[in-house]
Amino acid sequence: MIEFPPGLILIFGAILVPILKGYVRLVWTLILPLFAFLVILSLPNGNLFSLNAFGQELQLMRVDQLSRLFSYVFLLASFIGGIYSFHLRDSIEAPASLIYGGASVGAVFCGDLLSLFVFWEITAIASVFLILARKTARARSSAIRYLIIQIGSGMLLFAGLTIRWHQTGNIDFGHIGLDSPGGLLIFLAFGIKCAFPLLHSWLVDAYPEATVTGTVILSIFTTKLAIYVLARGFAGTEELIWIGAIMASFPIFYAILENDLRRVLSYSLINQLGFMVVAIGIGTEMALNGAAAHAFTHIIYKALLLMSVGALLYRTGTSLGSQLGGLFKSMPLTAGFCMIGAASISAFPFFSGFVSKAIILSAVAHEGYFVTWLVLLFASAGTLHYVGIKIPYFAFFSSQPGIKVKEAPINMLIAMALAAALCIFIGVYPSLLYDLLPYPINYVPYTASHILSQSLLLLFSASAFIILLRKGIYPKQLNSTHLDVDWFYRKPGRDLIRYIFIMTSSFYNHLGSNLIDRFERFVYQLYRHHGPHGVLARTWPTGSMVLWVAVLLVAYLLFYFI
Amino acid sequence: MSFMQEHLPALQVVLPLVAASLCALFRVGYLSWLITLSSSILSFLVAVFLLLRVLEQGIISYEIGGWSPPFGIEYRVDLINAFVLLIVSCVSAVIVPYTQKSISARFGSTEQSWFYCMYLLVLTGLLGVTITGDAFNIFVFLEISSLASYALIAMGRDRRGLTAAYQYLIMGTIGATFIVIGIGLLWAMTGTLNLYDLASRLPEIKSSRPVLAALAFLTVGVSLKLALFPLHLWLPNAYAYGPSVASAFLAGTATKVSIYLLLRFFFTIFGGATFFTETPLPEILKILALIAMFAASIVAIFQSNIKRMLAYSSVAQIGFIILGISYATETSLTGAMTHMFNHAIMKAGLFLLLGAIMFRLGSVKIEELSGIGRKMPLTMAGFVILGLSLIGAPGTAGFISKWYLGLGALEQGEWWILVLIVSASLLTMIYIGRVVEVAYFREPTDEVVQLKEAPLEMLWPAYLLIAAAIYFGFDTSFSADLARQAAVLLVNAVY
Amino acid sequence: MSLILASINYWVTIILMIGGLYIVVAHGNMVKKLVGLGIFQTSVYLLFLSPGKILGGTAPIISEKFEVYSNPLPHVLILTAIVVGVATIALGMALVVRINEAYGTIEDDEVHEMEQE
Amino acid sequence: MNYNSGKPISGLRSQIPKFVNFQNIFYFFCVLLLVIDFSFITHHETSFDSIPFFYAAFGFFGSVIFVILAVKIRKLLLRAEDYFDD
C-alpha cells in the first residue's frame, strides 16, 4: 500500500513522456494510469495523507466511495485517451493530457479547499495546452479566452475559500452550501467549470478548437470534476435543479443548428451535465447515485463520440457537418463505434446511458419534481435528435460525393473499440457500475415499463426526425456562427476592453505630457520669453518625473499639514 | 573567531568595499571576477551568520571606530535588516557566477574589472544602507550604490542605456537629496542622527510642522528610489537598456533596499502602526499601490521588449508590496516582506534567463522569440516556472506572498482588495502568457533555428533561483515565518 | 519683513531649491539640467550648515577662552555630501559626454526623438 | 453574409430505396410498441405517465415542437462563419 496522492503518479510520470518515443512512450502512458488505479484499489477508505503547507494541514487523500468512483473513471478515460493519442509525435499534448488527468485525479482526493484549488489551477493550465497545440490563430485566441475564464474560476474559488477560512477557521471540503458569501463565490467557481447557463460559453468556444485528441481529453475531466465538487459541496441545493433543467434543455437548440460536429457534441456535453446537476440539486442518495453513475457513463460515451468525430477530422481535415457525409463505406468501423456512442447518449436500452439516466429520471419523479421531469424527458428526446441521429447521419450516411479516405488509424480504432465495449457492457450488466456507486442502491433499470417507455420516446422522436427531414423543415447544416453568450465578451466586451486598454495606455503615456502642457500654458502667461515652443511642453521623462516629484511633495505636505 | 564574530557587521560592508578597490587596482578581468565571486559569497556567509546570531541573541549593536552611539555611527542588526541583508547578499552571490560568461563576451579585461568594481560598490552601498543605524550614513551609502548603478546601467549594449542612466541619475539624485532634506529637518528638530535615538525622541514632537515636512520629503524621496507609481518612470528604461546582469541584480536588490528604508522610516522612526492610523498616509499609499498594480501591468502587456515588460512588471509588484505596507498589520506586512523576498528571487531569475536569451539571440524583442522554446528548452522552461511564480500560481513562492497580502486585506474586511489582487494577477498572466505563447506555439524564425541552449554557467544560477522559487512555495518556515517575526517588530516599533 | 530676515537662511534655501528643481524641469540641455541639480543640492548644504552656526560661536576646539562653540557635525556631514555631489555631477557630465558621442546632441528632446525611431 | 447554403438534403432521395424495407420495419416496431404499451404495461414514474401513449406522443410532438422552435431561434442567432474574426 502506497500512501501517496495517486494523482501525482500521473503528474510526475508525465515529465518523462517528452523523452520517450514510440511504443515505449505508449507503454509508459498506459502504465501510469494503470499503476495509479492499482494504488487506489489497494487503499482503504479514510484520510490517508496530510501535508503541512501554507500554515494549514492539507488533506491530499480523502478516499471514499465517491472519490473512488470518479478517480476510476478518470483513470480509465486517461488510459483510453493514451491509446487514442498514440499517433501523436509532438511533445506537448501527451504530457499535458497526463498532467491534466493527474491533476483531476488529485483534485478528486482533496479533503480541503486549498489543495483542491491547487489541482484546480493545474487542470486549467495543463488543459489549455491541448487547445494551443492545434496551432491555428482561432485556437490561439480561443485558448486565451478559455484560460482567462478557467483561471478566473480558480481565483473565485480562491477568494471563496479565503473568505470561508476567515469565517469558519478551517478549509475542510465538506458540504458548503450557499448561505455565506464564501460559499456563493465557491459555487460560482464550480459553476463556471460546470458550464452553468450563461457561464458555459468557454466550453463551446474552446473545445471544438482543440486538437483531435485534445477535445477528447478535455471532454473527460474539467466538467466532471465540477460535477464531483458540486456533489460534495452543494448536494441538495434547490437552485441546482433549475440550473440543471436549463442546462439540459437550452443546448439542444444550439446543437441541432450547429454545423461543426465537435461543437454539437460540446453543446450536448452541457445538456448531459444538466441531468447530473439536476440530480445533485435533488440531493437524495438515489439522485446522487444517479449523478455519479451518469458522470461515469457519460465520460465514456462522450469520449467515444468525440473520438469518432476526431477520427473523421483526422482523416478528412474537417468536422463540419455540411462538408462530411457518406463516409460509412470508407470508415465502417468508425461509423459503427460512433453509432454505439450515439445509442448510449440517447439512452437506448442495453446501452450505458440508459442505466444511468434512468436513475436520475426516477429520482426526479420520486421526489415529485414533475416539471423538471418533463423538461428532462424533453431533453432526452432532443438528445436523440442532435446526437443520436444527427451525428451519424451527417457524418456517415447523408451522401457527399468525393470524400475518399482511409479507415481511422489502428490505435484510434482500438481506443474506440474499448470505449464502445464498455458502453455496451455497462448497459448490459449495470450491476458492475452500481456496485461502485457512493450509496447503496437497489435499482432495477430493466423493467418492462422502463424499457418500453424509453423505446417509445426514442422511436417516435426518431419518426419525427424522418418526417421533418422529408418535409424539409429540419434545419440545414450551414457554415455559420450561432450567437451564444460569448458574444457579449467577444464583440462589445472585446471592444470595450480594447477601448479601455487604449485609453489607459494613452492616458498613461500622455499623463505626464498633458500635465506639462497645462503647466506650460500657465507658465507661458507668466513668462512670455519662453515662447510658443517652450521647453516645458517637451515630454522627455526627466522633466515630467521631476514635476511629479514636486506635485507629490506638495500633496503629501498638504495632507500632513491638514 | 570571536574577534571575527564581533566585527561581523563591519565586515558585511567592508568586504565588498575592499574587494571593489582590489578590482580597481588589479584591472584584470578574470581576477576581478574571482575577487567578486569570493567576496560575494563571503558576504552572503556573513549575512547568514548575522541572521543566525540575531535569531539567537537578539539585536546586535556595533559601534564603528569605538564611538558610542548616538554620537558615533552605529551599525545595528535586527531581524528586519538581517532579513534584507540576506536577500541582497544572496541575490548577489547567485548572480556573480553567471556574470563571467556574459560580461567577458562583451568587454575587454580592464572594462570587466571596472564592471565588477561597480557591481561591488553597488553591493557595498546596498548592504551599508541596510545595516547602518545612522541617518546620514544611509544617504552616503545610498549614493554610493546609486552612483555605481548609474555607471552599471550606462554599460549596456544599447546607446539608450546612456540616456537611461542619465535619467536615473537625475531622478536618483533628486530622490537622495529629498531624503537628505528629510533627515536634515529631523536632525534640526532633534539634534540626533541615530535612527534609534531619533525614534525615542520623535514621539514628543510628532505633529510639529518641520517633522511632518521631513516626513513628506522622506516619503517622496524613498518613493522615488523604490519606483512607486508615479515616480517609477526612470525604472523601465534603466532595467531595459542596462546589461542583463545589472538588471537582474538591481531588480532583485535595489528596490528591495529602498522598501526596507521605507519600512524603517515609517515604522521604526515614526512609531509603528499607530503612526499609520493617525495620518492619511495609508490611503495615499494604498491608492498609489493599486494604480501601480494595474497601470504598470497593463503597460507591461503592451511592451514588445521583454526586459521592459519585466521592468514594468517590477513596478506592478512593488505596488503589491506597498499595498501590504499600507495596511500596517502583522499579516499584511508579512505578505509585503515575503513578497520582497520572493520577488527578489523571481525577478532576478527572470532577468538572468532573459540575459541568457540575449547572449544567444542578441535580442529580447518578443516577436523575435518565436519558437525559442524548442531551441532553448531549459531556459524557457525556467522562464515559465518563474512566470508562474510571478503570477502567483500555487506551489510557487509568489503564491505565498499574495496569499498573505490577500489575508491582510481580508482582516480589514476589505474583500474587494482581494478581488483586485486577483485581477492584477490575471494581468500578470496575460503578459507572461504572451511570451509563453510566442516561445512555444509559433514556428521558429531562421535566427532562432540556429540557436543553442544557453551555456551551463548561465543556466545553473538561474535554476538555483527557480529551485528557490519552488521550494519557498511549499516550505514557508523560512521566508514567511521570518517575515512574520520581522513584521511583529515593525508593527510594534520594537528597536 | 523681519520675519523674512530672521530666517533668511531658510528662505535662501527654499529659493535655491525651487530654482534648482525648476532648471531641471525646464531646461532641455542636459548640462544645464546638471547645473540645476547642482544648485538643488547646494540648497541642502545650506539647510544643514546654517543651523549649525551659532552667532559668536567659534570652532569647536575646547579652550578656556571660549564658551560658545559652533556645532561641528553639520560641517562634517556636508563635507561628505559635497563629495557625493561632486561625484554625481562628474558622473553626470561623463554620461553627457557619452550621450553626445552616441547621439550627436545633448538636447533631451532631440535625443528623445532619436530614441523614438 | 457569405456562408454557403450548405449541403442539400436531396441526397437522401437516392438512398431512400435502400431504406424502404428498413423504414417499414421501423414503423412496424412503432406500432407494435404502441400496442404493447396500450394493452399490457402500466407506467408509474409519475401520476400522469400512465395516460395512454404518453411517451409516444411526448416523443413525437416534443420533437416536432423542438425542431420548429430551433428553426425560429436560428433566425435570431445566425451569423456568418467569420463573424468573430477580424
Coordinates of C-alpha atoms in Angstrom, one line a residue, chain B residues 3-470:
Chain B
F3 CA 37.1 38.7 17.0
M4 CA 35.6 37.9 13.7
Q5 CA 32.2 37.4 15.2
E6 CA 32.3 40.6 17.0
H7 CA 33.2 42.5 13.8
L8 CA 30.7 40.8 11.5
P9 CA 28.5 43.8 11.0
A10 CA 31.5 45.9 9.8
L11 CA 32.8 43.0 7.7
Q12 CA 29.4 42.9 5.9
V13 CA 30.1 46.3 4.4
V14 CA 33.9 46.3 4.4
L15 CA 34.3 43.1 2.5
P16 CA 32.8 44.2 -0.8
L17 CA 34.2 47.7 -0.4
V18 CA 37.8 46.3 -0.2
A19 CA 37.1 43.9 -3.0
A20 CA 35.9 46.8 -5.1
S21 CA 39.1 48.6 -4.6
L22 CA 41.1 45.5 -5.3
C23 CA 39.2 45.1 -8.6
A24 CA 40.0 48.7 -9.5
L25 CA 43.6 48.1 -8.5
F26 CA 44.3 44.9 -10.5
R27 CA 42.2 45.6 -13.5
V28 CA 42.4 42.0 -14.7
G29 CA 39.0 40.7 -15.8
Y30 CA 39.2 37.2 -14.6
L31 CA 40.9 38.0 -11.4
S32 CA 38.3 40.7 -10.7
W33 CA 35.6 38.1 -11.2
L34 CA 37.3 35.8 -8.8
I35 CA 37.5 38.6 -6.2
T36 CA 33.9 39.5 -6.8
L37 CA 32.8 35.9 -6.5
S38 CA 34.7 35.2 -3.3
S39 CA 33.7 38.5 -1.6
S40 CA 30.0 38.0 -2.6
I41 CA 30.0 34.5 -1.2
L42 CA 31.7 35.7 1.9
S43 CA 29.3 38.5 2.5
F44 CA 26.5 36.0 1.9
L45 CA 28.0 33.9 4.7
V46 CA 28.4 36.9 6.9
A47 CA 24.7 37.7 6.3
V48 CA 23.8 34.2 7.3
F49 CA 25.9 34.3 10.4
L50 CA 24.4 37.7 11.3
L51 CA 20.9 36.3 10.9
L52 CA 21.7 33.3 13.0
R53 CA 23.1 35.5 15.7
V54 CA 20.2 37.8 15.6
L55 CA 17.8 34.9 15.9
E56 CA 19.9 33.6 18.8
Q57 CA 20.6 36.6 20.9
G58 CA 18.5 39.5 19.5
I59 CA 19.7 42.8 18.3
I60 CA 23.4 43.3 17.5
S61 CA 24.7 46.8 18.0
Y62 CA 28.1 47.6 16.6
E63 CA 30.0 50.8 17.2
I64 CA 32.1 52.0 14.3
G65 CA 35.5 53.0 15.5
G66 CA 34.5 52.6 19.0
W67 CA 32.5 55.8 19.2
S68 CA 29.4 55.0 21.1
P69 CA 26.0 56.0 19.8
P70 CA 24.3 58.3 19.4
F71 CA 27.4 60.3 18.7
G72 CA 29.3 57.7 16.7
I73 CA 27.9 55.8 13.8
E74 CA 26.1 52.7 14.9
Y75 CA 25.5 49.6 12.9
R76 CA 22.6 47.8 14.3
V77 CA 21.3 44.5 13.1
D78 CA 17.8 43.3 14.0
L79 CA 15.6 40.8 12.4
I80 CA 14.3 43.2 9.8
N81 CA 17.5 44.2 8.3
A82 CA 19.2 40.9 8.8
F83 CA 16.4 39.6 6.5
V84 CA 17.1 42.2 3.9
L85 CA 20.9 41.8 4.2
L86 CA 20.3 38.1 3.4
I87 CA 18.2 38.9 0.4
V88 CA 20.7 41.3 -1.0
S89 CA 23.8 39.2 -0.5
C90 CA 22.1 36.1 -1.6
V91 CA 20.9 37.5 -4.9
S92 CA 24.4 38.9 -5.4
A93 CA 26.1 35.7 -4.6
V94 CA 23.9 33.8 -7.1
I95 CA 24.3 36.3 -9.9
V96 CA 28.1 36.6 -9.8
P97 CA 28.9 33.1 -11.2
Y98 CA 26.6 34.0 -14.1
T99 CA 28.3 37.3 -14.9
Q100 CA 31.6 35.9 -16.1
K101 CA 30.2 34.4 -19.3
S102 CA 28.1 37.3 -20.4
I103 CA 30.5 40.1 -19.3
S104 CA 33.7 38.6 -20.8
A105 CA 31.9 38.2 -24.1
R106 CA 31.4 41.9 -24.4
F107 CA 34.1 43.7 -22.5
G108 CA 37.9 43.8 -22.5
S109 CA 39.8 42.8 -19.4
T110 CA 40.1 46.3 -17.9
E111 CA 36.5 47.2 -18.6
Q112 CA 35.4 43.9 -16.9
S113 CA 37.3 45.0 -13.8
W114 CA 35.5 48.3 -13.8
F115 CA 32.2 46.4 -14.2
Y116 CA 33.0 44.2 -11.2
C117 CA 34.2 47.2 -9.3
M118 CA 30.9 49.0 -9.9
Y119 CA 29.0 45.8 -9.1
L120 CA 30.7 45.5 -5.8
L121 CA 30.2 49.2 -5.0
V122 CA 26.5 48.8 -5.6
L123 CA 26.6 45.8 -3.2
T124 CA 28.5 47.8 -0.7
G125 CA 26.1 50.6 -0.8
L126 CA 23.0 48.4 -0.6
L127 CA 24.4 46.4 2.4
G128 CA 25.5 49.6 4.0
V129 CA 22.1 51.3 3.7
T130 CA 20.6 48.2 5.2
I131 CA 22.9 47.7 8.1
T132 CA 23.6 51.2 9.3
G133 CA 21.7 52.8 12.1
D134 CA 22.8 56.3 11.2
A135 CA 20.5 58.5 9.1
F136 CA 23.2 60.4 7.3
N137 CA 25.1 57.2 6.7
I138 CA 22.1 56.0 4.9
F139 CA 22.3 58.8 2.5
V140 CA 26.0 58.2 1.9
F141 CA 25.6 54.5 1.2
L142 CA 22.6 55.2 -0.9
E143 CA 24.6 57.5 -3.1
I144 CA 27.5 55.0 -3.3
S145 CA 25.1 52.3 -4.6
S146 CA 23.2 54.7 -6.8
L147 CA 26.3 56.2 -8.4
A148 CA 27.7 52.8 -9.1
S149 CA 24.4 51.6 -10.5
Y150 CA 24.2 54.6 -12.9
A151 CA 27.6 53.5 -14.2
L152 CA 26.5 49.9 -14.4
I153 CA 23.4 50.8 -16.5
A154 CA 25.4 53.0 -18.8
M155 CA 27.5 49.9 -19.7
G156 CA 24.5 48.5 -21.5
R157 CA 24.8 47.4 -25.1
D158 CA 22.2 49.9 -26.4
R159 CA 23.0 53.6 -26.5
R160 CA 19.7 54.1 -24.9
G161 CA 21.4 52.7 -21.8
L162 CA 23.2 56.1 -21.6
T163 CA 20.2 58.2 -21.6
A164 CA 18.5 55.7 -19.2
A165 CA 21.5 56.1 -16.8
Y166 CA 21.3 59.9 -17.2
Q167 CA 17.6 59.9 -16.3
Y168 CA 18.2 57.6 -13.5
L169 CA 21.0 59.9 -12.3
I170 CA 18.8 63.0 -12.3
M171 CA 16.0 61.2 -10.6
G172 CA 18.1 59.3 -8.2
T173 CA 20.0 62.4 -7.1
I174 CA 16.7 64.3 -6.5
G175 CA 15.4 61.3 -4.5
A176 CA 18.5 61.1 -2.4
T177 CA 18.6 64.8 -1.9
F178 CA 15.0 64.7 -0.7
I179 CA 15.9 62.0 1.7
V180 CA 18.8 64.2 3.0
I181 CA 16.4 67.2 3.3
G182 CA 14.1 65.0 5.4
I183 CA 17.0 63.8 7.5
G184 CA 18.2 67.3 7.9
L185 CA 14.9 68.6 9.1
L186 CA 14.7 65.7 11.6
W187 CA 18.2 66.4 12.8
A188 CA 17.4 70.1 13.2
M189 CA 14.4 69.2 15.4
T190 CA 16.0 66.5 17.5
G191 CA 19.7 67.0 17.2
T192 CA 20.5 63.4 16.6
L193 CA 21.1 61.3 13.5
N194 CA 21.0 57.9 15.1
L195 CA 17.8 56.2 13.9
Y196 CA 17.0 54.6 17.2
D197 CA 17.8 57.8 19.2
L198 CA 15.5 59.6 16.7
A199 CA 12.8 57.1 17.3
S200 CA 12.9 57.7 21.0
R201 CA 12.8 61.5 20.6
L202 CA 10.3 61.9 17.8
P203 CA 7.1 60.9 19.5
E204 CA 7.0 64.1 21.6
I205 CA 7.2 66.4 18.6
K206 CA 5.5 64.1 16.1
S207 CA 2.9 66.6 14.9
S208 CA 5.1 69.6 14.6
R209 CA 5.3 71.0 11.1
P210 CA 9.0 70.5 10.4
V211 CA 8.7 66.9 11.3
L212 CA 5.7 66.5 9.1
A213 CA 7.6 68.2 6.3
A214 CA 10.5 65.9 6.9
L215 CA 8.1 63.0 6.6
A216 CA 6.8 64.3 3.3
F217 CA 10.3 64.7 1.9
L218 CA 11.3 61.3 3.1
T219 CA 8.2 59.7 1.6
V220 CA 8.7 61.3 -1.8
G221 CA 12.5 60.6 -1.8
V222 CA 12.1 57.0 -0.9
S223 CA 9.2 56.6 -3.2
L224 CA 11.4 57.8 -6.0
K225 CA 14.1 55.3 -5.1
L226 CA 11.7 52.4 -4.9
A227 CA 9.9 53.4 -8.1
L228 CA 6.5 53.8 -6.6
F229 CA 3.9 55.0 -9.1
P230 CA 4.0 57.7 -10.5
L231 CA 7.7 58.1 -9.6
H232 CA 8.8 55.0 -11.5
L233 CA 9.5 56.5 -14.9
W234 CA 13.2 56.1 -14.5
L235 CA 13.0 52.4 -13.9
P236 CA 11.7 50.8 -17.1
N237 CA 14.5 52.3 -19.3
A238 CA 17.2 51.6 -16.7
Y239 CA 16.3 48.0 -16.4
A240 CA 15.6 47.5 -20.1
Y241 CA 18.8 49.0 -21.5
G242 CA 21.3 48.1 -18.9
P243 CA 23.3 44.9 -19.1
S244 CA 21.2 41.9 -18.1
V245 CA 23.4 41.2 -15.1
A246 CA 22.8 44.7 -13.8
S247 CA 19.1 44.5 -14.4
A248 CA 18.9 41.2 -12.6
F249 CA 21.0 42.5 -9.7
L250 CA 19.2 45.8 -9.4
A251 CA 15.7 44.4 -9.8
G252 CA 16.5 41.8 -7.1
T253 CA 18.1 44.2 -4.6
A254 CA 18.0 47.9 -5.1
T255 CA 14.2 48.4 -4.9
K256 CA 14.0 46.0 -2.0
V257 CA 16.5 48.0 0.0
S258 CA 14.5 51.1 -0.7
I259 CA 11.4 49.4 0.5
Y260 CA 13.4 48.5 3.6
L261 CA 14.2 52.2 4.1
L262 CA 10.5 53.0 3.8
L263 CA 9.7 50.4 6.5
R264 CA 12.5 51.7 8.7
F265 CA 11.4 55.4 8.4
F266 CA 7.7 54.7 8.8
F267 CA 7.6 52.1 11.3
T268 CA 10.8 52.3 13.4
I269 CA 11.3 56.1 13.5
F270 CA 7.7 57.3 13.4
G271 CA 6.5 54.8 15.9
G272 CA 5.0 51.7 14.3
A273 CA 1.5 51.0 13.2
T274 CA -0.1 53.7 15.4
F275 CA 1.6 56.3 13.2
F276 CA -0.2 54.9 10.2
T277 CA -3.6 55.1 11.8
E278 CA -3.0 58.8 12.7
T279 CA -2.1 60.1 9.2
P280 CA -3.8 59.8 5.8
L281 CA -0.7 58.1 4.6
P282 CA -2.1 54.6 4.3
E283 CA -4.9 55.8 2.0
I284 CA -2.5 57.6 -0.3
L285 CA -0.1 54.6 -0.4
K286 CA -3.0 52.2 -1.0
I287 CA -4.3 54.2 -3.9
L288 CA -0.9 54.6 -5.5
A289 CA -0.1 50.9 -5.0
L290 CA -3.4 49.9 -6.6
I291 CA -2.8 52.2 -9.6
A292 CA 0.7 50.8 -9.8
M293 CA -0.5 47.3 -9.8
F294 CA -2.9 47.9 -12.7
A295 CA -1.4 50.7 -14.8
A296 CA 2.0 49.1 -14.8
S297 CA 0.7 45.6 -15.6
I298 CA -1.4 47.0 -18.4
V299 CA 1.6 48.8 -19.8
A300 CA 3.6 45.7 -19.4
I301 CA 1.2 43.8 -21.6
F302 CA 1.8 46.2 -24.4
Q303 CA 5.6 46.1 -24.3
S304 CA 7.5 44.5 -27.1
N305 CA 10.8 44.4 -25.4
I306 CA 10.6 41.7 -22.7
K307 CA 13.1 43.3 -20.5
R308 CA 11.0 46.4 -20.5
M309 CA 7.9 44.3 -19.9
L310 CA 9.6 42.8 -16.8
A311 CA 10.7 46.2 -15.7
Y312 CA 7.1 47.4 -15.7
S313 CA 6.1 44.2 -14.0
S314 CA 8.5 45.2 -11.3
V315 CA 6.7 48.4 -10.8
A316 CA 3.5 46.5 -10.5
Q317 CA 5.0 44.1 -8.0
I318 CA 6.3 47.0 -6.0
G319 CA 2.7 48.0 -6.0
F320 CA 1.8 44.7 -4.3
I321 CA 4.4 45.2 -1.7
I322 CA 3.4 48.8 -0.9
L323 CA -0.2 47.6 -0.7
G324 CA 0.8 45.3 2.0
I325 CA 2.7 48.0 3.8
S326 CA -0.3 50.3 3.6
Y327 CA -2.3 48.1 5.8
A328 CA 0.3 48.1 8.5
T329 CA -0.9 44.9 10.2
E330 CA 1.1 41.9 11.1
T331 CA -0.3 39.7 8.3
S332 CA -0.1 42.3 5.6
L333 CA 3.5 43.2 6.5
T334 CA 4.3 39.6 6.5
G335 CA 2.9 39.5 3.0
A336 CA 4.9 42.6 2.0
M337 CA 8.2 41.3 3.3
T338 CA 7.7 37.8 1.9
H339 CA 6.9 39.3 -1.4
M340 CA 10.0 41.4 -1.1
F341 CA 12.0 38.2 -0.7
N342 CA 10.1 36.2 -3.3
H343 CA 10.1 39.0 -5.8
A344 CA 13.8 39.4 -5.5
I345 CA 14.3 35.7 -6.3
M346 CA 11.8 35.7 -9.2
K347 CA 12.8 38.9 -10.9
A348 CA 16.5 38.2 -10.6
G349 CA 15.9 34.8 -12.1
L350 CA 13.8 36.1 -14.9
F351 CA 16.3 38.7 -15.8
L352 CA 19.1 36.1 -15.7
L353 CA 17.2 33.9 -18.1
L354 CA 16.5 36.9 -20.4
G355 CA 20.2 37.6 -20.3
A356 CA 20.8 34.1 -21.5
I357 CA 18.5 34.7 -24.4
M358 CA 20.1 38.0 -25.1
F359 CA 23.5 36.2 -25.0
R360 CA 22.4 33.7 -27.6
L361 CA 20.0 35.7 -29.7
G362 CA 21.2 39.2 -29.3
S363 CA 17.6 40.5 -28.8
V364 CA 14.7 40.2 -26.4
K365 CA 12.1 41.6 -28.7
I366 CA 9.0 39.4 -28.2
E367 CA 8.3 38.9 -31.9
E368 CA 11.9 37.7 -32.5
L369 CA 11.5 34.9 -29.9
S370 CA 9.0 32.8 -31.8
G371 CA 9.6 29.1 -31.3
I372 CA 12.5 29.7 -29.0
G373 CA 11.0 27.2 -26.5
R374 CA 12.2 24.4 -28.8
K375 CA 15.7 25.6 -29.2
M376 CA 16.4 26.7 -25.6
P377 CA 14.1 24.4 -23.7
L378 CA 15.7 24.7 -20.3
T379 CA 15.8 28.5 -20.5
M380 CA 12.2 28.8 -21.5
A381 CA 11.0 26.2 -19.0
G382 CA 12.7 28.2 -16.3
F383 CA 11.0 31.3 -17.6
V384 CA 7.7 29.6 -17.4
I385 CA 8.2 28.4 -13.9
L386 CA 9.3 31.8 -12.7
G387 CA 6.5 33.4 -14.7
L388 CA 4.0 31.1 -12.9
S389 CA 5.5 32.2 -9.6
L390 CA 5.2 35.9 -10.7
I391 CA 1.5 35.2 -11.4
G392 CA 1.2 33.7 -8.0
A393 CA 0.4 30.1 -9.0
P394 CA 0.1 27.9 -6.0
G395 CA 3.1 25.7 -5.3
T396 CA 5.4 28.6 -6.1
A397 CA 6.8 31.3 -3.9
G398 CA 4.6 34.0 -5.5
F399 CA 1.5 32.4 -4.2
I400 CA 2.6 32.5 -0.6
S401 CA 3.2 36.3 -0.6
K402 CA -0.1 37.0 -2.4
W403 CA -1.9 34.7 0.0
Y404 CA -0.7 36.8 2.9
L405 CA -1.4 40.0 1.2
G406 CA -4.9 38.9 0.5
L407 CA -5.3 37.8 4.1
G408 CA -4.1 41.1 5.3
A409 CA -6.8 42.8 3.2
L410 CA -9.4 40.4 4.4
E411 CA -8.5 41.0 8.0
Q412 CA -9.5 44.6 7.4
G413 CA -12.7 43.4 5.9
E414 CA -11.7 44.7 2.5
W415 CA -12.5 41.7 0.4
W416 CA -12.7 43.8 -2.7
I417 CA -8.9 44.3 -2.4
L418 CA -8.6 40.6 -2.7
V419 CA -10.5 40.8 -6.0
L420 CA -8.2 43.5 -7.2
I421 CA -5.1 41.4 -6.2
V422 CA -6.5 38.5 -8.1
S423 CA -7.3 40.6 -11.2
A424 CA -3.9 42.2 -11.2
S425 CA -2.5 38.7 -11.1
L426 CA -4.6 37.9 -14.1
L427 CA -3.0 40.8 -15.9
T428 CA 0.4 39.3 -15.0
M429 CA -0.8 36.1 -16.5
I430 CA -1.5 37.8 -19.8
Y431 CA 1.9 39.3 -20.2
I432 CA 3.7 36.1 -19.2
G433 CA 1.3 34.2 -21.3
R434 CA 2.2 36.3 -24.3
V435 CA 5.8 35.2 -24.0
V436 CA 4.9 31.6 -23.5
E437 CA 2.6 31.6 -26.5
V438 CA 5.3 33.1 -28.7
A439 CA 8.0 30.9 -27.5
Y440 CA 6.2 27.6 -27.7
F441 CA 3.4 27.9 -30.2
R442 CA 5.0 29.8 -33.1
E443 CA 7.2 28.4 -35.8
P444 CA 10.9 29.3 -35.1
T445 CA 12.4 32.0 -37.2
D446 CA 15.6 31.4 -39.1
E447 CA 17.7 33.0 -36.4
V448 CA 16.0 31.0 -33.7
V449 CA 16.6 27.7 -35.6
Q450 CA 20.3 28.2 -35.3
L451 CA 20.3 28.8 -31.6
K452 CA 21.8 26.5 -29.0
E453 CA 20.8 26.1 -25.4
A454 CA 22.3 28.7 -23.1
P455 CA 25.6 27.9 -21.6
L456 CA 25.6 26.0 -18.3
E457 CA 27.3 28.7 -16.4
M458 CA 24.4 30.9 -17.1
L459 CA 21.7 28.3 -16.5
W460 CA 22.6 27.0 -13.1
P461 CA 22.5 30.2 -11.2
A462 CA 19.1 30.9 -12.7
Y463 CA 18.0 27.4 -11.8
L464 CA 19.1 27.9 -8.3
L465 CA 16.7 30.8 -8.1
I466 CA 14.0 28.7 -9.8
A467 CA 14.5 25.9 -7.3
A468 CA 14.2 28.5 -4.5
A469 CA 11.0 29.9 -6.0
I470 CA 9.5 26.4 -5.9

